[in-house]
mmCIF file of C-alpha atoms in Angstrom:
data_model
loop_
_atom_site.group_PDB
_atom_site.id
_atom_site.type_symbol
_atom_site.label_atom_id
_atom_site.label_comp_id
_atom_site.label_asym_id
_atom_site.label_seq_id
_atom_site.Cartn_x
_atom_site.Cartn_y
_atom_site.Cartn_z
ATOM 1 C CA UNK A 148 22.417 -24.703 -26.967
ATOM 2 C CA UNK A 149 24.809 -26.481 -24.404
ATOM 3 C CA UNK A 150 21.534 -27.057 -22.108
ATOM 4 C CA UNK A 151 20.169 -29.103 -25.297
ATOM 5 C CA UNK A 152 23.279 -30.928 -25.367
ATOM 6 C CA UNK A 153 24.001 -31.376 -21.979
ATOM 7 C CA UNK A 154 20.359 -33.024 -21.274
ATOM 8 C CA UNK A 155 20.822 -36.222 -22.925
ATOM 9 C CA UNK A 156 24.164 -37.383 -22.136
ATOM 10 C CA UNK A 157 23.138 -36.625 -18.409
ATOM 11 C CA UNK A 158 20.409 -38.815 -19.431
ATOM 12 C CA UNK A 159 22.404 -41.384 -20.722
ATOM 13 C CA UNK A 160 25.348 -41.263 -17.756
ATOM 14 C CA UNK A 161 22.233 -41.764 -15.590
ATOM 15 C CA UNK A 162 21.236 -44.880 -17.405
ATOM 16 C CA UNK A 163 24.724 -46.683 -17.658
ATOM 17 C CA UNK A 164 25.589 -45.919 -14.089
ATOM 18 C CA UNK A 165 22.490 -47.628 -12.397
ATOM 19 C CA UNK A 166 20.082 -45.906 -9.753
ATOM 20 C CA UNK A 167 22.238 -47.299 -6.914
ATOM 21 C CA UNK A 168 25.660 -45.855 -7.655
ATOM 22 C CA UNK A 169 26.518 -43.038 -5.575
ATOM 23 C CA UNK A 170 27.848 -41.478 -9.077
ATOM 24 C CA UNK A 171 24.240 -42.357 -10.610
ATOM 25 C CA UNK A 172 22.829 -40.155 -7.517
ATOM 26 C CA UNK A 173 25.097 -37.107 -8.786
ATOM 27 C CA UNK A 174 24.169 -37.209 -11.905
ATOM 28 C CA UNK A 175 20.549 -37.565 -11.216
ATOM 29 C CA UNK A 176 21.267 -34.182 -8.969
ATOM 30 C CA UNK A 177 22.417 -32.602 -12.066
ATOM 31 C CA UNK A 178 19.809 -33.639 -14.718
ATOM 32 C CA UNK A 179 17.243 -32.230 -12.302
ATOM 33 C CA UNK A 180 19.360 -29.147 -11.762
ATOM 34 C CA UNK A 181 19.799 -28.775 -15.662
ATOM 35 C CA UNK A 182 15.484 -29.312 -16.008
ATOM 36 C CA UNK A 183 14.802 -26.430 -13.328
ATOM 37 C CA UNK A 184 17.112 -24.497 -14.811
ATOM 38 C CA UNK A 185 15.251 -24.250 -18.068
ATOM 39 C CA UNK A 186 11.811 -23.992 -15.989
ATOM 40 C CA UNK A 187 10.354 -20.691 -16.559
ATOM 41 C CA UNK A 188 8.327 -21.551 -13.261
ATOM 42 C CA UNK A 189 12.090 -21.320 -11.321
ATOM 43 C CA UNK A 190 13.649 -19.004 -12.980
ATOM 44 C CA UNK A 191 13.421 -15.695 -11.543
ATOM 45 C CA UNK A 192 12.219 -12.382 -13.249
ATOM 46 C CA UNK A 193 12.330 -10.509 -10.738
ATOM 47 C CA UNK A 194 12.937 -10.104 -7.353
ATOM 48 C CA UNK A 195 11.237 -7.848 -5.039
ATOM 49 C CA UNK A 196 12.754 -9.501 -1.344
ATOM 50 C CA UNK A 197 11.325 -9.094 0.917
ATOM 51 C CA UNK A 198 7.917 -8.760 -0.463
ATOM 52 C CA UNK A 199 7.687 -10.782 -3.770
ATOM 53 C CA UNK A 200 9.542 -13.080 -6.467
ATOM 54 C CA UNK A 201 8.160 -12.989 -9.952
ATOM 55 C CA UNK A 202 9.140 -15.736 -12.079
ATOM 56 C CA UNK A 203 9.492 -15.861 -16.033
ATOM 57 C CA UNK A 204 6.610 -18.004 -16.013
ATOM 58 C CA UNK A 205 4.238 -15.081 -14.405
ATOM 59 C CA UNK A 206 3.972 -16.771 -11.570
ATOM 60 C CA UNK A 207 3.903 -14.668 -8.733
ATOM 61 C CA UNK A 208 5.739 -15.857 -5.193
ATOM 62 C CA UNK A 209 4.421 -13.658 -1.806
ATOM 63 C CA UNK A 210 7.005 -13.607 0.948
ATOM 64 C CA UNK A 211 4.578 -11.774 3.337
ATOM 65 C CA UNK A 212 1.154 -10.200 3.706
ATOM 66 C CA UNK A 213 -0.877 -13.199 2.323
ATOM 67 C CA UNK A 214 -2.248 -14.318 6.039
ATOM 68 C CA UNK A 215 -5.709 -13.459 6.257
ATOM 69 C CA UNK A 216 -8.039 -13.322 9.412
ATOM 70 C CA UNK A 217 -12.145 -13.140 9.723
ATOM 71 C CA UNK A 218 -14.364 -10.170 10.499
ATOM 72 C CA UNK A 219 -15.249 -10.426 13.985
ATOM 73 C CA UNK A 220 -16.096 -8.639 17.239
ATOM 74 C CA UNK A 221 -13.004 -7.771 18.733
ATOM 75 C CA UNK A 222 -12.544 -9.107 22.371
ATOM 76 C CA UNK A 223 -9.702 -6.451 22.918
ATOM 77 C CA UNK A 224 -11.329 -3.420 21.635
ATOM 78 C CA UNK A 225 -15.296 -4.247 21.386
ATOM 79 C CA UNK A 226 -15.636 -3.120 17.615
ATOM 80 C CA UNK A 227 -17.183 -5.129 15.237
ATOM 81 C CA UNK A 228 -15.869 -5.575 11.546
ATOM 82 C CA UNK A 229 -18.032 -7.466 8.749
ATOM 83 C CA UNK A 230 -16.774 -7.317 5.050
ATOM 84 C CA UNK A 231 -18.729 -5.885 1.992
ATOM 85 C CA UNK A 232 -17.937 -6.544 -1.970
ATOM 86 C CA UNK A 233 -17.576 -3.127 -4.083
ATOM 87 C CA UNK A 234 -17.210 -4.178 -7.470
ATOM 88 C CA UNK A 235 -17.900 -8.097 -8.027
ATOM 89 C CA UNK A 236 -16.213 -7.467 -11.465
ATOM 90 C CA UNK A 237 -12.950 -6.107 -10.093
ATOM 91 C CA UNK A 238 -13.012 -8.009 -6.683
ATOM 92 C CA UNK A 239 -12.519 -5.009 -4.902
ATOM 93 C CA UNK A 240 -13.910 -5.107 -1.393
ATOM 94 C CA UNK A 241 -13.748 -3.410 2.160
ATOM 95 C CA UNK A 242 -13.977 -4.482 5.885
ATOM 96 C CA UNK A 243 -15.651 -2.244 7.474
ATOM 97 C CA UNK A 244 -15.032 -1.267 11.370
ATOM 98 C CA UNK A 245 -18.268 0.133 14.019
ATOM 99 C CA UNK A 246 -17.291 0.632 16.994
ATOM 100 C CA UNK A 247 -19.806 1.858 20.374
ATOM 101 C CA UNK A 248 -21.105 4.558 19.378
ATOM 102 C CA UNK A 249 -23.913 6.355 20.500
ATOM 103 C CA UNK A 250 -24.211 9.336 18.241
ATOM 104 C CA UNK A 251 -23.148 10.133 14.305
ATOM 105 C CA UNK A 252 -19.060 9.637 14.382
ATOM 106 C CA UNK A 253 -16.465 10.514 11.992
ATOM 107 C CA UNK A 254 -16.039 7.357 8.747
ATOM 108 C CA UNK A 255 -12.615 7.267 7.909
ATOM 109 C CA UNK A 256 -11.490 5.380 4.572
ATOM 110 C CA UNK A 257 -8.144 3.708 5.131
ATOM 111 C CA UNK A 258 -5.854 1.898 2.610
ATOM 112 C CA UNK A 259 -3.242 -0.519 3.413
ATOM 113 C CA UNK A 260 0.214 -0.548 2.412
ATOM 114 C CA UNK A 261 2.806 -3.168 1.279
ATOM 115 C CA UNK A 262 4.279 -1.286 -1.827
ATOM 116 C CA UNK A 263 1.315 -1.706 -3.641
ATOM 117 C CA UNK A 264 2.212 -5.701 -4.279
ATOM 118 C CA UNK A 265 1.499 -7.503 -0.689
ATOM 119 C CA UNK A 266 -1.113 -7.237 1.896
ATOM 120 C CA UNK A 267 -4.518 -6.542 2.223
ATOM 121 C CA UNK A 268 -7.320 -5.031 4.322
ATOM 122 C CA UNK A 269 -7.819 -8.803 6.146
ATOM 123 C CA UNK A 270 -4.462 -9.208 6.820
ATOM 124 C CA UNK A 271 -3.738 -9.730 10.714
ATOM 125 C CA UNK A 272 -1.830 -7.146 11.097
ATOM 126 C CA UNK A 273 -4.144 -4.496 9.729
ATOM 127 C CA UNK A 274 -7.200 -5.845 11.574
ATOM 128 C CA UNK A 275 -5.128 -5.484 14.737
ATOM 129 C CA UNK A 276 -4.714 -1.378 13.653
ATOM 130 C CA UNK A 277 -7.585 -1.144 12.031
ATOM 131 C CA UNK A 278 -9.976 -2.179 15.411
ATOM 132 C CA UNK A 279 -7.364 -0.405 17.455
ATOM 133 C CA UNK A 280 -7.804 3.314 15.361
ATOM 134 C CA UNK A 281 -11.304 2.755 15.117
ATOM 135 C CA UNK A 282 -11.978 2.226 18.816
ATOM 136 C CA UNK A 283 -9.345 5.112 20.055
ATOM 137 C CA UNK A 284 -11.021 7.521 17.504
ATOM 138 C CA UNK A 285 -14.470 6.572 17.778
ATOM 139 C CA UNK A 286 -14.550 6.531 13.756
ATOM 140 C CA UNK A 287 -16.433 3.931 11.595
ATOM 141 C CA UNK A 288 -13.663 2.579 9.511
ATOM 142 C CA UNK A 289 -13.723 1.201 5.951
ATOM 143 C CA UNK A 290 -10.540 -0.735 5.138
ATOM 144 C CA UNK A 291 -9.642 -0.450 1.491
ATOM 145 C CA UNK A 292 -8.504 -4.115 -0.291
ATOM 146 C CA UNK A 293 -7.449 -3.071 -3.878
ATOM 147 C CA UNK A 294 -5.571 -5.238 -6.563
ATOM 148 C CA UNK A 295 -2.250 -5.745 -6.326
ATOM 149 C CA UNK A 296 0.893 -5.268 -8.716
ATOM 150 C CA UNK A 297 2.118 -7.175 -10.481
ATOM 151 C CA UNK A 298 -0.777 -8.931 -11.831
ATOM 152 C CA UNK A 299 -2.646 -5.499 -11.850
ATOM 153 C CA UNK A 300 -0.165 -2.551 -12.333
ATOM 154 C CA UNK A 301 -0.959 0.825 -11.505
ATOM 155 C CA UNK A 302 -3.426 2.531 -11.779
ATOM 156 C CA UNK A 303 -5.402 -0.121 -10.600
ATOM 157 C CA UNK A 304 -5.037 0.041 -6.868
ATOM 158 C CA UNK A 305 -5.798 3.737 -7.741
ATOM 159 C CA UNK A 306 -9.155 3.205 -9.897
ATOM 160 C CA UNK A 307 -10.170 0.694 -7.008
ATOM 161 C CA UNK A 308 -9.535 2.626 -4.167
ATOM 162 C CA UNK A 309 -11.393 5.893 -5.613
ATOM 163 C CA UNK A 310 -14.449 2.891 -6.644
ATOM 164 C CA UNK A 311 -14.665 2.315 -2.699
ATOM 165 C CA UNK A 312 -13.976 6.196 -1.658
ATOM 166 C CA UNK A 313 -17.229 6.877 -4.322
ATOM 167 C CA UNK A 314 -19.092 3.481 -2.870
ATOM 168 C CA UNK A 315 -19.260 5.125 0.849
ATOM 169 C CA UNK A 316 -20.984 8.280 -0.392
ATOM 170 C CA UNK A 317 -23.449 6.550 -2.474
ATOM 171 C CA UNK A 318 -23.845 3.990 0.632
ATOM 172 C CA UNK A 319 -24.468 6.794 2.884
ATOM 173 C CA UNK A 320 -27.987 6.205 2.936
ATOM 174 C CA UNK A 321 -28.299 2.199 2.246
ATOM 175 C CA UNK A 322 -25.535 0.601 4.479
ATOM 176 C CA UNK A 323 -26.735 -0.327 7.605
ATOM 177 C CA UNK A 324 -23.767 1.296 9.317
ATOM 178 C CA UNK A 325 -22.954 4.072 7.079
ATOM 179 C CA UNK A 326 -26.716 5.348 7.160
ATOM 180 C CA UNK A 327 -26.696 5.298 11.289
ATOM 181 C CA UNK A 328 -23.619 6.114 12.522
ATOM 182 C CA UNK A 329 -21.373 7.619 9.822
ATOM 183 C CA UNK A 330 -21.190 11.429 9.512
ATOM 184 C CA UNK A 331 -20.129 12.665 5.971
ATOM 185 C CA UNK A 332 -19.258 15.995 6.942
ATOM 186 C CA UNK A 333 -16.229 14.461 8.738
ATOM 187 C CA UNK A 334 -15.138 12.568 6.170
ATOM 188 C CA UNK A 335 -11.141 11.299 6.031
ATOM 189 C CA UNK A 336 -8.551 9.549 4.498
ATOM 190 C CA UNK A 337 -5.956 7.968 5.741
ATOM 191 C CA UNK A 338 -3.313 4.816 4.478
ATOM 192 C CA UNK A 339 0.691 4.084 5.266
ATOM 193 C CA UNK A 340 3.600 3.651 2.765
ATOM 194 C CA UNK A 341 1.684 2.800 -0.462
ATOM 195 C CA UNK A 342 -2.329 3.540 1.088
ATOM 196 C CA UNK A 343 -0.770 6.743 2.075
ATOM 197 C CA UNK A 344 0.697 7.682 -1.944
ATOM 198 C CA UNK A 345 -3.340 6.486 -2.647
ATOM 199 C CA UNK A 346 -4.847 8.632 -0.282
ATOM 200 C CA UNK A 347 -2.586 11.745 -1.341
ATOM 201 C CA UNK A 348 -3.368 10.663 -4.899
ATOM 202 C CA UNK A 349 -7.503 10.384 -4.367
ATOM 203 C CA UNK A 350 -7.301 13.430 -3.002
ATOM 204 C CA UNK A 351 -6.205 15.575 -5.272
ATOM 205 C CA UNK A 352 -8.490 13.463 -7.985
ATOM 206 C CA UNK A 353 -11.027 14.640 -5.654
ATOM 207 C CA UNK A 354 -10.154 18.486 -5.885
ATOM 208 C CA UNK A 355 -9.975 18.117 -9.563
ATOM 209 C CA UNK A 356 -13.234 16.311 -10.374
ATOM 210 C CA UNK A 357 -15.637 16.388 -7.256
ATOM 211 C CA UNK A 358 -16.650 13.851 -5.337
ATOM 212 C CA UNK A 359 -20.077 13.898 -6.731
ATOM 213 C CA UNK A 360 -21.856 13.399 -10.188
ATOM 214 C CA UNK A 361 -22.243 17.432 -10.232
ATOM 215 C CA UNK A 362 -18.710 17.874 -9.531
ATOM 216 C CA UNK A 363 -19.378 19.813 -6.358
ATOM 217 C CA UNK A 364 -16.070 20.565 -5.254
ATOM 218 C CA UNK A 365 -13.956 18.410 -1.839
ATOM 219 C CA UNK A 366 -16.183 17.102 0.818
ATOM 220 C CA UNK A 367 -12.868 15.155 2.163
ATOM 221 C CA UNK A 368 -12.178 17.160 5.847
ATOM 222 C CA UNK A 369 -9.010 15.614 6.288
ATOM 223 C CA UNK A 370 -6.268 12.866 4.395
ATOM 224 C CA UNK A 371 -3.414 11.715 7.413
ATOM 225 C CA UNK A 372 -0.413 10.197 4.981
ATOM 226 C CA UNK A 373 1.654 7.976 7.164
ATOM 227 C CA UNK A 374 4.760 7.572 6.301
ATOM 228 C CA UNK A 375 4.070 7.534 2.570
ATOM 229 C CA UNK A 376 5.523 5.912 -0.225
ATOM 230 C CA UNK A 377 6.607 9.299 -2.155
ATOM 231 C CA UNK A 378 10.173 8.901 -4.126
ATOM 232 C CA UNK A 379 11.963 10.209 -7.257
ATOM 233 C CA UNK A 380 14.514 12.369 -8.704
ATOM 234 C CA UNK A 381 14.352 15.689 -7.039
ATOM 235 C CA UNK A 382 17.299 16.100 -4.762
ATOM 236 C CA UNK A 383 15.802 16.284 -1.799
ATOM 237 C CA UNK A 384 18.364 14.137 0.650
ATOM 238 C CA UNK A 385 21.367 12.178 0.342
ATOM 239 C CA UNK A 386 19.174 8.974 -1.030
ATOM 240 C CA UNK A 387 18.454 11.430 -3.982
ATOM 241 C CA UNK A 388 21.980 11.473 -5.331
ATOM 242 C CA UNK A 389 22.837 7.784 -4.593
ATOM 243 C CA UNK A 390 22.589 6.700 -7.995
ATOM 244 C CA UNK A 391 22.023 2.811 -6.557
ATOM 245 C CA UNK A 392 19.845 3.634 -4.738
ATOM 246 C CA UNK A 393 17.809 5.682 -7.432
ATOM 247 C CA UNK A 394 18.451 3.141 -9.913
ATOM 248 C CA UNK A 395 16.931 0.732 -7.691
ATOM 249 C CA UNK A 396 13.707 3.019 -6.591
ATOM 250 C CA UNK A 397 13.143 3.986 -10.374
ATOM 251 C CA UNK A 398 13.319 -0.151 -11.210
ATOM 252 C CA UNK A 399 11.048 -0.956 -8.362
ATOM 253 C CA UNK A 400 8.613 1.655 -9.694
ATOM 254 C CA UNK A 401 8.593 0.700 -13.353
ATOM 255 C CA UNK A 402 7.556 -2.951 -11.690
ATOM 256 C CA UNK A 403 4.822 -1.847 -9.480
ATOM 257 C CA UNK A 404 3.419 0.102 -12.463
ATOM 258 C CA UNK A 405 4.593 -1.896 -15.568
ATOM 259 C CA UNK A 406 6.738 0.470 -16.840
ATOM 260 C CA UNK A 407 3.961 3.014 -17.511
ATOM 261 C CA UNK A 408 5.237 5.909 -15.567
ATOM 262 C CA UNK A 409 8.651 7.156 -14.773
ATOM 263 C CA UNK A 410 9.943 7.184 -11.086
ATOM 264 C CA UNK A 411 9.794 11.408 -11.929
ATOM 265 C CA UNK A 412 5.896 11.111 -12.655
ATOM 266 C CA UNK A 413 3.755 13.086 -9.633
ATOM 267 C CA UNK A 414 2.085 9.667 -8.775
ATOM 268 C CA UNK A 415 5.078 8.761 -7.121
ATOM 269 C CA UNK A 416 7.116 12.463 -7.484
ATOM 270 C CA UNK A 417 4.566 14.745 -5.941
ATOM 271 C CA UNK A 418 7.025 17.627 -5.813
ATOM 272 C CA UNK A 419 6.386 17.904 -9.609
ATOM 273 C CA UNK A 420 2.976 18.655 -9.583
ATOM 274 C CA UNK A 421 1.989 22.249 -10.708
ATOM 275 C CA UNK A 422 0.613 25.023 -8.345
ATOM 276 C CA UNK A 423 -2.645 24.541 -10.147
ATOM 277 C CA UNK A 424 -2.625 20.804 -8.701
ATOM 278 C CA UNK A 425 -1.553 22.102 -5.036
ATOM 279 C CA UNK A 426 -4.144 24.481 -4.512
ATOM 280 C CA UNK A 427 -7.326 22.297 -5.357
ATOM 281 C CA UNK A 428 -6.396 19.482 -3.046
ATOM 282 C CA UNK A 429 -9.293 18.359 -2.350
ATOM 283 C CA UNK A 430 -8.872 17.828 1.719
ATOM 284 C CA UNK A 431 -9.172 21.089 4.337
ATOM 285 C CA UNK A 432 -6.448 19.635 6.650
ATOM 286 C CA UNK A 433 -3.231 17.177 6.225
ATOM 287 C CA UNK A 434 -1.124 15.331 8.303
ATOM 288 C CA UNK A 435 2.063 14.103 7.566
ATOM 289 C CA UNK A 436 3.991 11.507 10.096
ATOM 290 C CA UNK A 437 7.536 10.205 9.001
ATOM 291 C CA UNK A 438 9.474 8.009 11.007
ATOM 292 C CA UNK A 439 13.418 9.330 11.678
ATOM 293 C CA UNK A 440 14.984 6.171 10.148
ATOM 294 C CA UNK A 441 13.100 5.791 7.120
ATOM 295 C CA UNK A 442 14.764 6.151 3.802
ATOM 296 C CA UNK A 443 11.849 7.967 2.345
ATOM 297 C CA UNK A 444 12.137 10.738 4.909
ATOM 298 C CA UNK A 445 13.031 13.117 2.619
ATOM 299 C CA UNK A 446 10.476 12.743 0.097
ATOM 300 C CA UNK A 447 7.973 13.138 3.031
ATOM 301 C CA UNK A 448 9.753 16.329 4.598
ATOM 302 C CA UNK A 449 9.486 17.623 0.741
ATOM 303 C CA UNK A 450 5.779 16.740 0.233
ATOM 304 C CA UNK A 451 4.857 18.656 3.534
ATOM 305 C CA UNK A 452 7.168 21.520 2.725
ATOM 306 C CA UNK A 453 5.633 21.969 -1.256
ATOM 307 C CA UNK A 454 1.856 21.044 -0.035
ATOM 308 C CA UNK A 455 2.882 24.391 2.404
ATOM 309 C CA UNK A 456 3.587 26.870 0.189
ATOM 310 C CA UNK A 457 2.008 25.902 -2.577
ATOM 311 C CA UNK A 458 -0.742 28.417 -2.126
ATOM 312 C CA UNK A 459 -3.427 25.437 -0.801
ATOM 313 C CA UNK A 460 -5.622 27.442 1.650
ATOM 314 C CA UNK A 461 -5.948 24.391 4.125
ATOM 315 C CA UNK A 462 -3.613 23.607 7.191
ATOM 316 C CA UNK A 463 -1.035 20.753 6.885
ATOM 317 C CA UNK A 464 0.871 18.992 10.047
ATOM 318 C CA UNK A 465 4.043 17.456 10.318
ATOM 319 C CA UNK A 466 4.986 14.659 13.139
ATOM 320 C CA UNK A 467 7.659 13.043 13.292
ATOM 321 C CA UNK A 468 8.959 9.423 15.149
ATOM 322 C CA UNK A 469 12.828 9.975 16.069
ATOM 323 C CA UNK A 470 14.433 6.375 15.899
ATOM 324 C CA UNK A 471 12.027 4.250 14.220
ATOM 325 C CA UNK A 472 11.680 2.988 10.535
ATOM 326 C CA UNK A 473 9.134 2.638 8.009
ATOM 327 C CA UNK A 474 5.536 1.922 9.465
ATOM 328 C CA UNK A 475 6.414 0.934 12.534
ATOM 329 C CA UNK A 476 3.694 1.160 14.221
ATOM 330 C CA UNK A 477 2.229 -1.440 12.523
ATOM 331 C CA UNK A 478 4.466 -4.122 14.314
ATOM 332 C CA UNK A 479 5.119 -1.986 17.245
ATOM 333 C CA UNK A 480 1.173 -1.244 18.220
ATOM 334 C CA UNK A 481 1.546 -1.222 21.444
ATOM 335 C CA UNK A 482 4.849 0.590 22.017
ATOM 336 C CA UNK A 483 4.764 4.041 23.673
ATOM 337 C CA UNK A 484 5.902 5.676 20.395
ATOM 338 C CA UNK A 485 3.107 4.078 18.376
ATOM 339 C CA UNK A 486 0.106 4.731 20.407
ATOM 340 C CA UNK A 487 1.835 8.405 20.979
ATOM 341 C CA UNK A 488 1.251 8.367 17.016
ATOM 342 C CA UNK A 489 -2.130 6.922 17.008
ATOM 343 C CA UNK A 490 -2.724 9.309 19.781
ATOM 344 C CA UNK A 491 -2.247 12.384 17.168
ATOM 345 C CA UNK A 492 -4.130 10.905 14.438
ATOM 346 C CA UNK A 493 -7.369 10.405 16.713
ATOM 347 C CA UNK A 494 -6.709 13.902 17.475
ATOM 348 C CA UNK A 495 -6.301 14.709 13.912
ATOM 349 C CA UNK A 496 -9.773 13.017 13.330
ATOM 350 C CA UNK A 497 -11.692 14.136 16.051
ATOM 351 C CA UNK A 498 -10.367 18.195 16.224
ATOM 352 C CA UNK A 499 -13.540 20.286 15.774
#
């Protein structure tokens, strides 16, 4: 009500003071101050620094991860990328990364992260990791790009993601790459922060349904989570019982998924999935890497800990990064601790 008031007689100070007065200047300063304030396109919903702003219009502000580079041949590495559409109703798509090979290698289906709201599978920086894994591994890579919260909540990046992981079997025989150098039998899945909460998530979708139309069973060897994007309410570290801190997880969460799940739902909460769930995860062998100064650290000690005795007959890893924070070897590629991590996950890939 005082906006409605305060509007005109701006208005009209503006007028009698003239265009040239340095008190006319003020109150031009104002009225425009006053008309962005009632903007909906300016005034903040909410804000998700340092990833996001969303506005009250629904207009949707990316800080970061909107960069995107071409499919190429890689001058460092040698491996060539090219990009293929999945669903042209969706937009969901994939770059996909061949190496030299000479024989059948292992295809490994990677999903970004970026909190499920920023980034993408052409973003520079996953190119960069994505041509550097595929080379060191000797894998042909397909680079997940889902939707992206806000303007597609979860389960979307979930529906999309398991649309691409079905696309590569039934392309096993038609791609041009798939059909000559991929080897199904060695099948994995990997992703970081929020592709790493997918993978874990696909997986177990796959032990419950198949990967097949005849259900069928896993034919996933392997899932490497790293550093993923698990939180909740179990008490699991001291970030569990800072009740800031949870408040702000379980409000981040509601965003990324339009309030349709709780922070304590096992999309995000693994450690409350049933023994039933555990035990038909549909992957033979898991890696977990966590990074020593990332708040989620707990939540990933947990995961590996419950995924252990939860009765799953497969084998599960843990490795760990002293000293470095969340996905760091995304930024840090060529540090000794990051290609002493990448070094493990080849191994991960390419153990008989």
């Amino acid at each position: 009500m005082a906006s409605r008031i305060l509007l005109p007689l701006l208005v009209l100070l503006l007028l009698f003071l003239g265009p040239h007065c340095s008190t006319g200047a003020a109150a031009r300063r104002q009225l425009q101050q006053a008309r962005r304030a009632r903007d909906p396109n300016s005034q903040v919903k909410f804000d998700f620094s340092p990833f996001l702003i969303q506005y009250k219009s629904g207009r949707v502000k990316r800080l970061m991860g909107t960069d995107v580079v071409a499919a190429s041949t890689d001058a460092r590495t040698g491996v060539t990328s090219r990009d293929v559409t999945i669903d042209p109703s969706t937009g969901v798509a994939a770059r996909l990364y061949l190496p030299s090979l000479r024989a059948r290698a292992p295809v490994l289906v990677y999903f970004h992260g970026g909190a499920f709201v920023v980034e993408s599978a052409f973003t520079p920086v996953y190119h960069a990791y994505l041509n550097t894994l595929a080379a060191r591994a000797g894998a042909v890579a397909v680079s997940v790009n889902y939707r992206l919260a806000p303007e597609h909540p979860l389960p979307a990046a979930y529906d999309d993601s398991w649309a691409a992981l079905r696309w590569v079997l039934a392309s096993a025989a038609s791609d041009p790459w798939l059909s000559r150098y991929g080897d199904l039998s060695r099948l994995f899945l990997a992703g970081d922060s929020a592709g790493g909460n997918i993978a874990h998530n696909l997986a177990l979708r796959a032990g419950e349904e198949g990967l097949d139309n005849g259900g069928g069973g896993a034919r996933i060897k392997g899932v490497a989570l790293l550093d993923p994007y698990f939180q909740g309410r179990s008490p699991v570290g001291a970030d569990s019982t800072d009740p800031a801190y949870l408040q702000s997880a379980a409000r981040t969460w509601s965003f990324i998924c339009a309030g349709r799940y709780p922070i304590d739902h096992p999309y995000v909460d693994p450690l409350l999935l049933p023994a039933s769930s555990w035990q038909r995860f549909g992957a033979s062998r898991v890696l977990v890497t966590v990074s020593g100064k990332d708040r989620l650290n707990p939540w990933q000690r947990a995961y590996y800990a419950a995924l252990r005795n939860s009765g799953w007959p497969g084998e599960a890893e843990l490795y760990e990064t002293p000293g470095e924070g969340h996905v760091y070897f995304l930024t840090k590629l060529g540090s000794p601790q990051a290609l002493a991590e990448m070094a493990k996950l080849v191994a991960f890939i390419n153990r008989d």
